[in-house]
Coordinates of C-alpha atoms and ligand atoms in Angstrom, one line a residue:
M189 CA 61.7 116.3 -47.8
K190 CA 61.8 114.7 -44.4
E191 CA 60.0 116.6 -41.6
R192 CA 62.0 117.4 -38.5
I193 CA 60.8 115.7 -35.3
L194 CA 59.0 118.4 -33.2
K195 CA 60.1 118.7 -29.6
I196 CA 57.8 119.3 -26.7
L197 CA 58.5 120.2 -23.1
I198 CA 55.9 119.2 -20.4
V199 CA 56.1 121.0 -17.1
D200 CA 54.0 119.6 -14.3
D201 CA 54.8 118.6 -10.7
E202 CA 52.4 115.6 -10.7
E203 CA 54.5 112.8 -12.1
V204 CA 51.6 110.5 -12.9
L205 CA 50.1 113.2 -15.2
T206 CA 53.4 114.1 -16.9
L207 CA 54.0 110.4 -17.6
G208 CA 50.5 110.1 -19.2
Y209 CA 50.9 113.2 -21.4
S210 CA 54.3 112.2 -22.5
K211 CA 53.3 108.7 -23.5
C212 CA 50.3 110.1 -25.5
L213 CA 52.5 112.6 -27.4
I214 CA 55.4 110.2 -28.0
K215 CA 53.0 107.7 -29.5
V216 CA 52.1 110.2 -32.3
G217 CA 55.8 110.9 -33.1
Y218 CA 56.8 113.9 -31.0
E219 CA 60.0 114.1 -29.0
V220 CA 59.1 114.8 -25.4
K221 CA 61.1 116.0 -22.3
T222 CA 59.6 116.7 -18.9
A223 CA 60.3 119.0 -16.0
S224 CA 58.7 118.8 -12.5
S225 CA 59.4 122.4 -11.5
G226 CA 59.6 125.9 -13.1
E227 CA 63.3 126.1 -12.3
E228 CA 64.0 122.8 -14.1
A229 CA 62.0 123.9 -17.1
I230 CA 63.9 127.2 -17.4
K231 CA 67.2 125.4 -17.3
L232 CA 66.1 123.0 -20.1
L233 CA 64.7 125.9 -22.2
K234 CA 68.1 127.6 -22.0
D235 CA 70.0 124.5 -23.0
E236 CA 67.8 123.1 -25.7
M237 CA 65.4 124.3 -28.4
F238 CA 61.8 123.3 -28.0
D239 CA 58.9 123.9 -30.4
L240 CA 56.1 123.8 -27.8
V241 CA 55.7 123.8 -24.0
L242 CA 52.8 122.3 -22.1
L243 CA 52.8 124.3 -18.8
D244 CA 50.8 123.7 -15.7
I245 CA 49.7 127.0 -14.2
R246 CA 50.0 125.8 -10.6
L247 CA 53.5 124.8 -9.8
P248 CA 55.4 124.8 -6.4
H249 CA 58.0 127.6 -5.9
M250 CA 58.1 129.5 -9.3
S251 CA 54.5 129.9 -10.6
G252 CA 53.4 128.9 -14.1
M253 CA 52.9 132.6 -15.0
E254 CA 56.5 133.3 -14.0
V255 CA 57.8 130.4 -16.0
L256 CA 55.7 131.6 -19.0
S257 CA 57.2 135.0 -18.9
K258 CA 60.8 133.7 -18.5
A259 CA 60.2 131.1 -21.2
L260 CA 59.1 133.8 -23.7
E261 CA 62.0 135.9 -22.8
I262 CA 64.3 133.0 -23.7
D263 CA 62.5 132.3 -26.9
P264 CA 59.8 134.8 -28.0
D265 CA 58.6 132.3 -30.8
L266 CA 57.9 129.5 -28.3
I267 CA 54.4 128.1 -28.4
V268 CA 53.1 127.7 -24.8
I269 CA 49.9 125.9 -23.9
M270 CA 48.8 126.3 -20.3
I271 CA 47.2 123.6 -18.3
T272 CA 44.7 124.9 -15.8
A273 CA 42.1 123.7 -13.3
H274 CA 38.4 124.5 -13.8
G275 CA 38.3 127.2 -11.1
S276 CA 41.1 129.3 -12.6
V277 CA 40.1 129.9 -16.2
Q278 CA 40.7 133.6 -15.6
S279 CA 44.4 133.1 -15.0
A280 CA 44.5 131.0 -18.2
V281 CA 43.1 134.1 -20.1
D282 CA 45.7 136.3 -18.4
A283 CA 48.4 133.8 -19.6
M284 CA 47.1 134.1 -23.1
R285 CA 47.3 137.9 -22.9
M286 CA 51.0 137.4 -21.9
G287 CA 51.7 135.4 -25.0
A288 CA 50.5 131.8 -24.3
F289 CA 49.0 130.2 -27.4
D290 CA 46.1 128.3 -25.9
Y291 CA 45.0 126.4 -22.7
L292 CA 43.7 123.0 -21.7
L293 CA 41.3 122.4 -18.8
K294 CA 42.5 119.8 -16.4
G295 CA 40.8 116.4 -16.9
F296 CA 41.3 116.6 -20.7
D297 CA 41.6 113.3 -22.5
H298 CA 44.4 112.2 -24.8
E299 CA 42.4 112.9 -27.9
E300 CA 42.0 116.5 -26.8
L301 CA 45.6 116.9 -25.9
R302 CA 46.8 115.7 -29.3
T303 CA 44.3 118.0 -31.1
V304 CA 45.3 121.1 -29.2
V305 CA 49.0 120.4 -29.7
K306 CA 48.6 119.6 -33.4
K307 CA 46.5 122.7 -34.0
A308 CA 49.1 124.9 -32.3
L309 CA 52.0 123.4 -34.3
D310 CA 50.0 123.6 -37.6
M311 CA 49.1 127.2 -37.1
Y312 CA 52.7 128.0 -36.3
R313 CA 53.9 126.2 -39.4
L314 CA 51.4 128.0 -41.6
K315 CA 52.5 131.4 -40.2
R316 CA 56.1 130.5 -41.0
E317 CA 55.3 129.2 -44.5
V318 CA 53.4 132.4 -45.4
S319 CA 56.3 134.6 -44.3
Q320 CA 58.7 132.3 -46.1
L321 CA 56.6 132.6 -49.3
Q322 CA 56.5 136.4 -49.0
E323 CA 60.2 136.4 -48.5
N324 CA 60.7 134.4 -51.7
E325 CA 58.4 136.7 -53.7
R326 CA 60.3 139.6 -52.4
K327 CA 63.6 138.0 -53.3
N328 CA 62.3 137.8 -56.9
Y329 CA 62.7 134.3 -58.1
P330 CA 64.7 134.7 -61.3
D331 CA 67.4 136.2 -59.2
I332 CA 67.9 132.9 -57.3
A333 CA 68.4 130.8 -60.4
I334 CA 72.0 130.4 -61.4
F335 CA 72.4 131.3 -65.0
G336 CA 75.0 130.1 -67.4
N337 CA 75.8 127.1 -69.7
S338 CA 79.5 127.2 -69.9
P339 CA 81.2 124.0 -68.7
K340 CA 82.6 125.9 -65.7
I341 CA 79.1 127.0 -64.5
K342 CA 77.6 123.6 -65.2
Y343 CA 80.2 122.1 -63.0
I344 CA 79.4 124.7 -60.3
K345 CA 75.7 123.8 -60.5
D346 CA 76.4 120.1 -60.2
L347 CA 78.6 120.8 -57.2
I348 CA 75.9 122.9 -55.6
K349 CA 73.5 119.9 -55.8
V350 CA 76.0 117.5 -54.3
V351 CA 76.9 120.0 -51.5
A352 CA 73.2 120.7 -50.8
R353 CA 72.7 117.0 -50.0
T354 CA 75.1 117.0 -47.1
P355 CA 73.4 119.5 -44.8
K356 CA 75.9 119.5 -42.0
T357 CA 79.1 120.0 -44.1
S358 CA 80.7 123.5 -44.0
V359 CA 81.1 125.1 -47.3
L360 CA 83.7 127.7 -48.4
I361 CA 82.8 129.8 -51.5
E362 CA 85.7 131.6 -53.1
G363 CA 85.5 134.0 -56.0
E364 CA 86.2 137.6 -57.1
S365 CA 83.7 140.3 -56.3
G366 CA 80.4 140.0 -58.2
T367 CA 80.9 136.4 -59.3
G368 CA 77.7 135.2 -57.5
K369 CA 79.0 133.9 -54.1
E370 CA 75.8 135.1 -52.3
L371 CA 73.6 133.6 -55.0
V372 CA 75.4 130.3 -54.7
A373 CA 75.0 130.3 -50.9
K374 CA 71.3 130.9 -51.3
A375 CA 71.1 128.0 -53.8
V376 CA 72.9 125.6 -51.5
H377 CA 70.5 126.5 -48.7
N378 CA 67.4 126.4 -50.9
L379 CA 68.2 123.0 -52.3
S380 CA 69.1 121.5 -49.0
S381 CA 66.8 119.8 -46.4
R382 CA 67.2 123.0 -44.4
S383 CA 65.3 125.1 -46.9
D384 CA 62.3 125.6 -44.6
K385 CA 64.5 127.0 -41.9
P386 CA 66.2 130.4 -41.9
L387 CA 69.2 131.4 -44.0
I388 CA 70.8 134.1 -41.9
A389 CA 73.6 136.2 -43.5
I390 CA 76.1 138.3 -41.7
N391 CA 78.9 140.3 -43.4
C392 CA 82.0 140.1 -41.3
S393 CA 83.5 143.2 -42.8
A394 CA 80.5 145.4 -42.3
I395 CA 80.2 145.0 -38.6
P396 CA 82.5 146.8 -36.2
E397 CA 84.9 144.6 -34.3
N398 CA 83.4 145.3 -30.9
L399 CA 79.9 144.4 -32.0
M400 CA 80.7 141.3 -33.9
E401 CA 80.8 139.0 -30.9
S402 CA 77.3 139.9 -29.7
E403 CA 76.0 139.7 -33.3
L404 CA 77.3 136.1 -33.5
F405 CA 76.5 134.8 -30.0
G406 CA 73.9 137.2 -28.6
Y407 CA 73.9 138.1 -24.9
E408 CA 71.9 137.6 -21.7
K409 CA 69.9 140.3 -20.1
G410 CA 72.3 142.2 -17.9
A411 CA 75.5 140.8 -19.4
F412 CA 76.7 144.4 -19.6
T413 CA 75.3 147.9 -18.9
D414 CA 73.5 148.3 -22.2
A415 CA 72.1 144.7 -22.2
K416 CA 68.6 145.7 -21.3
S417 CA 67.1 142.5 -22.6
L418 CA 68.2 139.2 -24.0
K419 CA 69.5 139.3 -27.6
K420 CA 69.8 136.3 -29.8
G421 CA 72.9 136.0 -32.0
V422 CA 72.9 134.8 -35.6
F423 CA 73.9 131.3 -34.6
E424 CA 70.8 131.0 -32.5
L425 CA 68.6 132.6 -35.2
A426 CA 69.9 130.2 -37.8
H427 CA 69.1 127.1 -35.7
G428 CA 68.0 124.3 -38.0
G429 CA 69.1 126.4 -41.0
T430 CA 72.1 127.9 -42.6
L431 CA 74.5 130.7 -41.4
F432 CA 76.2 132.6 -44.2
L433 CA 79.4 134.3 -43.1
D434 CA 80.2 136.7 -45.9
E435 CA 83.7 138.1 -46.3
I436 CA 85.0 135.7 -43.7
S437 CA 88.6 136.9 -44.3
S438 CA 87.7 140.1 -42.4
M439 CA 86.9 138.2 -39.2
K440 CA 89.3 139.4 -36.5
L441 CA 91.9 136.9 -35.3
S442 CA 90.6 137.3 -31.7
L443 CA 87.2 136.0 -32.7
Q444 CA 88.4 133.1 -34.9
P445 CA 89.0 130.6 -32.0
K446 CA 85.4 131.2 -30.8
L447 CA 84.0 130.4 -34.2
L448 CA 86.2 127.4 -34.4
R449 CA 84.8 126.2 -31.1
V450 CA 81.2 126.5 -32.3
L451 CA 82.1 124.5 -35.4
E452 CA 83.7 121.8 -33.4
T453 CA 81.1 121.4 -30.6
Q454 CA 78.0 122.6 -32.4
S455 CA 77.2 124.6 -29.3
F456 CA 77.9 128.1 -28.1
R457 CA 77.3 130.4 -25.1
R458 CA 75.6 133.8 -25.1
I459 CA 77.8 136.6 -23.7
G460 CA 77.1 136.6 -20.0
G461 CA 75.6 133.2 -20.2
T462 CA 76.5 130.3 -17.9
S463 CA 75.5 127.4 -20.0
D464 CA 76.2 126.1 -23.5
I465 CA 73.4 126.1 -26.1
K466 CA 73.3 123.3 -28.6
I467 CA 72.6 124.2 -32.2
D468 CA 72.3 122.6 -35.5
V469 CA 73.5 125.0 -38.1
R470 CA 75.3 124.7 -41.5
I471 CA 78.0 127.3 -42.1
I472 CA 78.6 128.7 -45.5
A473 CA 81.5 131.1 -45.6
A474 CA 82.5 133.3 -48.6
T475 CA 85.5 135.3 -49.4
N476 CA 86.9 137.3 -52.4
Q477 CA 90.4 137.0 -51.1
E478 CA 92.2 133.7 -51.3
L479 CA 91.8 132.4 -47.7
K480 CA 95.0 130.3 -48.1
E481 CA 96.9 133.5 -48.6
C482 CA 95.4 135.0 -45.5
V483 CA 96.6 131.9 -43.6
D484 CA 100.1 132.4 -45.1
N485 CA 100.3 136.0 -44.1
G486 CA 99.0 135.2 -40.6
S487 CA 95.6 137.0 -40.7
F488 CA 93.6 133.8 -40.7
R489 CA 93.9 130.7 -38.4
E490 CA 95.0 127.6 -40.2
D491 CA 92.8 125.3 -38.1
L492 CA 89.7 127.3 -38.8
Y493 CA 90.6 127.4 -42.5
Y494 CA 90.7 123.6 -42.7
R495 CA 87.4 123.4 -40.7
L496 CA 85.7 125.7 -43.2
K497 CA 87.1 124.3 -46.4
V498 CA 85.6 120.9 -46.1
M499 CA 83.8 121.6 -49.3
V500 CA 85.1 124.4 -51.6
I501 CA 83.2 126.1 -54.4
N502 CA 85.4 128.2 -56.5
L503 CA 83.5 130.7 -58.7
P504 CA 85.3 131.5 -61.9
P505 CA 85.5 135.2 -63.0
L506 CA 83.2 136.1 -65.9
R507 CA 86.2 136.6 -68.3
E508 CA 87.0 132.9 -67.9
R509 CA 83.6 131.9 -69.2
V510 CA 83.3 134.1 -72.2
E511 CA 80.5 132.0 -73.7
D512 CA 78.2 133.0 -70.8
I513 CA 78.5 136.7 -71.4
V514 CA 76.1 137.3 -74.2
P515 CA 73.3 134.9 -73.1
M516 CA 73.6 136.2 -69.6
A517 CA 73.4 139.8 -70.9
K518 CA 70.2 138.9 -72.8
M519 CA 68.7 137.5 -69.7
F520 CA 69.4 140.7 -67.9
I521 CA 68.0 142.7 -70.9
E522 CA 64.8 140.6 -70.6
Q523 CA 64.5 141.3 -66.9
N524 CA 64.9 145.0 -67.5
N525 CA 62.5 145.0 -70.4
K526 CA 59.8 144.1 -68.0
E527 CA 61.0 146.5 -65.4
F528 CA 61.1 149.5 -67.7
S529 CA 58.4 148.4 -70.2
K530 CA 60.8 148.3 -73.1
N531 CA 61.0 145.9 -76.0
I532 CA 64.7 145.4 -76.7
V533 CA 65.5 142.2 -78.6
G534 CA 69.3 141.9 -78.5
F535 CA 72.6 143.4 -79.5
S536 CA 74.4 144.5 -82.6
K537 CA 77.4 142.3 -83.6
E538 CA 79.8 145.0 -82.6
A539 CA 78.3 145.3 -79.2
E540 CA 78.5 141.6 -78.6
Q541 CA 82.1 141.6 -79.7
L542 CA 83.0 144.4 -77.2
M543 CA 81.3 142.6 -74.4
Q544 CA 83.3 139.4 -75.1
N545 CA 86.5 141.3 -75.3
F546 CA 86.0 143.1 -72.0
D547 CA 87.6 141.9 -68.8
W548 CA 84.7 142.4 -66.4
P549 CA 86.6 143.2 -63.2
G550 CA 83.2 143.5 -61.4
N551 CA 82.0 140.3 -63.0
V552 CA 78.3 139.4 -63.2
R553 CA 77.3 142.4 -61.0
E554 CA 79.0 144.7 -63.4
L555 CA 77.3 143.0 -66.4
K556 CA 73.9 143.3 -64.7
N557 CA 74.4 147.0 -64.0
I558 CA 75.6 147.8 -67.5
M559 CA 72.6 146.0 -69.0
E560 CA 70.2 148.0 -66.8
R561 CA 71.9 151.2 -68.0
A562 CA 71.7 150.1 -71.6
V563 CA 68.0 149.3 -71.5
I564 CA 67.3 152.7 -69.9
L565 CA 69.3 154.6 -72.5
C566 CA 68.5 152.5 -75.6
Q567 CA 66.2 154.3 -78.1
G568 CA 65.7 151.5 -80.7
N569 CA 65.2 147.8 -80.0
V570 CA 68.8 146.7 -80.5
V571 CA 71.6 147.6 -78.1
T572 CA 74.4 149.1 -80.1
E573 CA 77.9 150.1 -79.1
E574 CA 76.9 153.7 -78.2
Y575 CA 74.8 152.4 -75.3
L576 CA 77.7 150.6 -73.7
P577 CA 79.9 152.6 -71.3
I578 CA 83.3 153.9 -72.4
E579 CA 85.4 151.3 -70.6
L580 CA 83.7 148.6 -72.7
R581 CA 84.0 150.5 -75.9
S582 CA 87.7 150.8 -75.5
A583 CA 88.2 147.2 -74.6
K584 CA 90.9 145.8 -76.8
P585 CA 90.5 142.5 -78.6
K586 CA 91.7 139.7 -76.5
E587 CA 95.1 138.5 -77.5
P588 CA 96.9 136.3 -75.0
K589 CA 99.7 138.6 -74.1
P590 CA 102.4 136.9 -72.1
I591 CA 103.9 139.1 -69.5
S592 CA 107.5 139.5 -70.2
Y593 CA 110.0 139.1 -67.4
Q594 CA 112.8 140.5 -69.5
S595 CA 114.0 144.0 -70.2
P596 CA 114.1 145.0 -73.9
T597 CA 117.8 144.2 -73.9
G598 CA 117.2 140.7 -72.6
E599 CA 118.3 141.1 -69.0
A600 CA 116.2 139.6 -66.3
L601 CA 114.1 142.2 -64.4
S602 CA 114.1 142.8 -60.7
L603 CA 111.0 142.1 -58.7
Q604 CA 110.5 145.8 -58.4
D605 CA 110.8 146.4 -62.1
I606 CA 108.2 143.7 -62.7
E607 CA 105.8 145.3 -60.2
R608 CA 106.3 148.7 -61.8
K609 CA 105.7 147.3 -65.3
H610 CA 102.6 145.4 -64.2
I611 CA 101.1 148.4 -62.5
L612 CA 101.7 150.5 -65.7
E613 CA 100.1 147.9 -67.8
M614 CA 97.0 147.7 -65.6
L615 CA 96.7 151.5 -65.6
D616 CA 96.9 151.5 -69.3
K617 CA 94.3 148.8 -69.7
F618 CA 91.8 150.8 -67.6
N619 CA 92.6 154.1 -69.2
G620 CA 94.2 155.4 -66.0
N621 CA 91.3 154.4 -63.8
K622 CA 93.1 153.8 -60.4
S623 CA 90.2 152.1 -58.7
K624 CA 89.9 149.5 -61.4
A625 CA 93.6 148.9 -61.6
A626 CA 93.8 148.5 -57.8
R627 CA 90.9 146.0 -57.9
V628 CA 92.6 143.9 -60.5
L629 CA 95.9 144.1 -58.7
N630 CA 94.0 143.1 -55.5
I631 CA 95.5 146.0 -53.5
S632 CA 93.8 148.9 -51.9
R633 CA 93.7 152.3 -53.6
S634 CA 95.9 153.8 -51.0
T635 CA 98.5 151.0 -51.5
L636 CA 98.4 151.7 -55.2
R637 CA 98.9 155.4 -54.6
E638 CA 101.9 154.7 -52.4
K639 CA 103.4 152.4 -55.1
L640 CA 102.8 155.0 -57.8
K641 CA 104.7 157.5 -55.7
Q642 CA 107.5 155.0 -55.0
Y643 CA 107.9 154.2 -58.7
G644 CA 107.6 157.9 -59.7
I645 CA 104.5 157.2 -61.9
S646 CA 102.3 160.2 -62.1
Ligands
ATP924 N1 75.2 132.9 -62.5 C1 74.4 134.0 -62.3 N2 73.2 134.0 -62.8 C2 72.4 135.1 -62.6 N3 72.7 136.1 -61.8 C3 73.9 136.1 -61.2 C4 74.8 135.1 -61.4 N4 76.0 135.3 -60.8 C5 75.8 136.5 -60.2 N5 74.5 137.0 -60.4 C6 74.0 138.3 -60.0 O1 75.1 139.2 -59.9 C7 75.0 140.0 -58.7 C8 76.2 139.8 -57.8 O2 76.2 138.5 -57.3 P1 76.5 138.2 -55.7 O3 76.1 139.3 -54.9 O4 76.1 136.8 -55.4 O5 78.1 138.3 -55.9 P2 79.2 138.1 -54.8 O6 80.2 137.2 -55.3 O7 78.6 137.8 -53.5 O8 79.9 139.6 -54.8 P3 80.7 140.4 -53.6 O9 82.0 139.7 -53.4 O10 80.9 141.7 -54.1 O11 79.9 140.3 -52.4 C9 73.7 139.6 -58.1 O12 72.7 140.5 -58.5 C10 73.4 138.2 -58.6 O13 72.1 138.0 -58.6
MG925 MG1 78.6 139.0 -51.7

């Protein structure tokens, strides 16, 4: 993987010195910008992302200490190395107490400069790598792998590899609940050149409308009464990496133009901010509703839809890849064997049959949960029917049953008749379970209740 070029800001009012430092650092491959005053430095730090700042303690107007404190307020992760004269080592120590990483005594040579800068950047990288490693451990690796050998899943895996290779392209992941959208988003990120940068996820339906904007864009200190300190939004936190916008269809219409603007300009402004901040972020959006339908019914902007769907990954429901069900169930059994110190080896023929006949409205998540339950309950070393939940045991053999749009006497049915009939069929299929029927019908439970009342179904 290619390393990103690290960016350094040099702040010193003596131009001859700045020029020398910059030449020396550019020579070894860093990108360098310079500022001759604290004010100029702060402006640059607000506009651009830097990895390290070389900061003279003695500056005209705004002092180096003041710049340090403001710089860390803008980006608490910034590495700052102070440049100090021999007589003022004490202030360098004070600066380190405030959060500077190291200091250089004036008169240092180029070799020393490069060493100190490299050491700081290496330390920082190590810190990040360790926390990344811990993060991966925590996430439990088998969970990240995408399981399945059906042609549909193989196609998805190939698609993920292709998409991962274009790290700037927006991706839209569509699929029913529990089909693995989040898993796919993680895979795209992990396989891309952004994998050593953060993957930040935000669920658009879980955050109240009035907080969403500050979650996305952050705010400046004092932007409103409660803004006691600067807050970074997810766009800023994901810089260099990937932003996963889950349940994008829930994003309010009022916010959609702002998101579109970020996608178009690759820059944004914090709430209360006066300047735009450039970012480099890949957007992956997910939805379990067909976004095109949301466009058609006016709840989603068409221009944003086209921006997001540059690449679309459509996850098939589990019932459309029946050949994956049993192998995947075995994989989950294996994981749970370890977890619960059991030694279950597989399923009875009948249990396998039931699993293949079932419709899995909750898809892989449902399969995973049911396997955990089976491992806990199972007494022997084979999972038999009795350890599967009731809805599975009553799953009828799959027979392609065409929905009839005719009445028994052969007349065409009205739209309302068809709706009534379909609702009854779904209720029958799930043994009267309204939540499940509503889920498959893709309507809320309260809408289903209304319709039942309307059609006089009790
Ligand atoms: N192909 C797969 N291989 C292994 N595990 C999978 C696979 N697909 C999904 N899972 C597992 O199923 C569970 C649900 O997946 P995930 O959270 O990604 O679904 P989702 O589509 O985001 O669901 P929702 O729409 O409800 O948010 C997770 O525990 C995930 O690890
Ligand atoms: Mg999800």
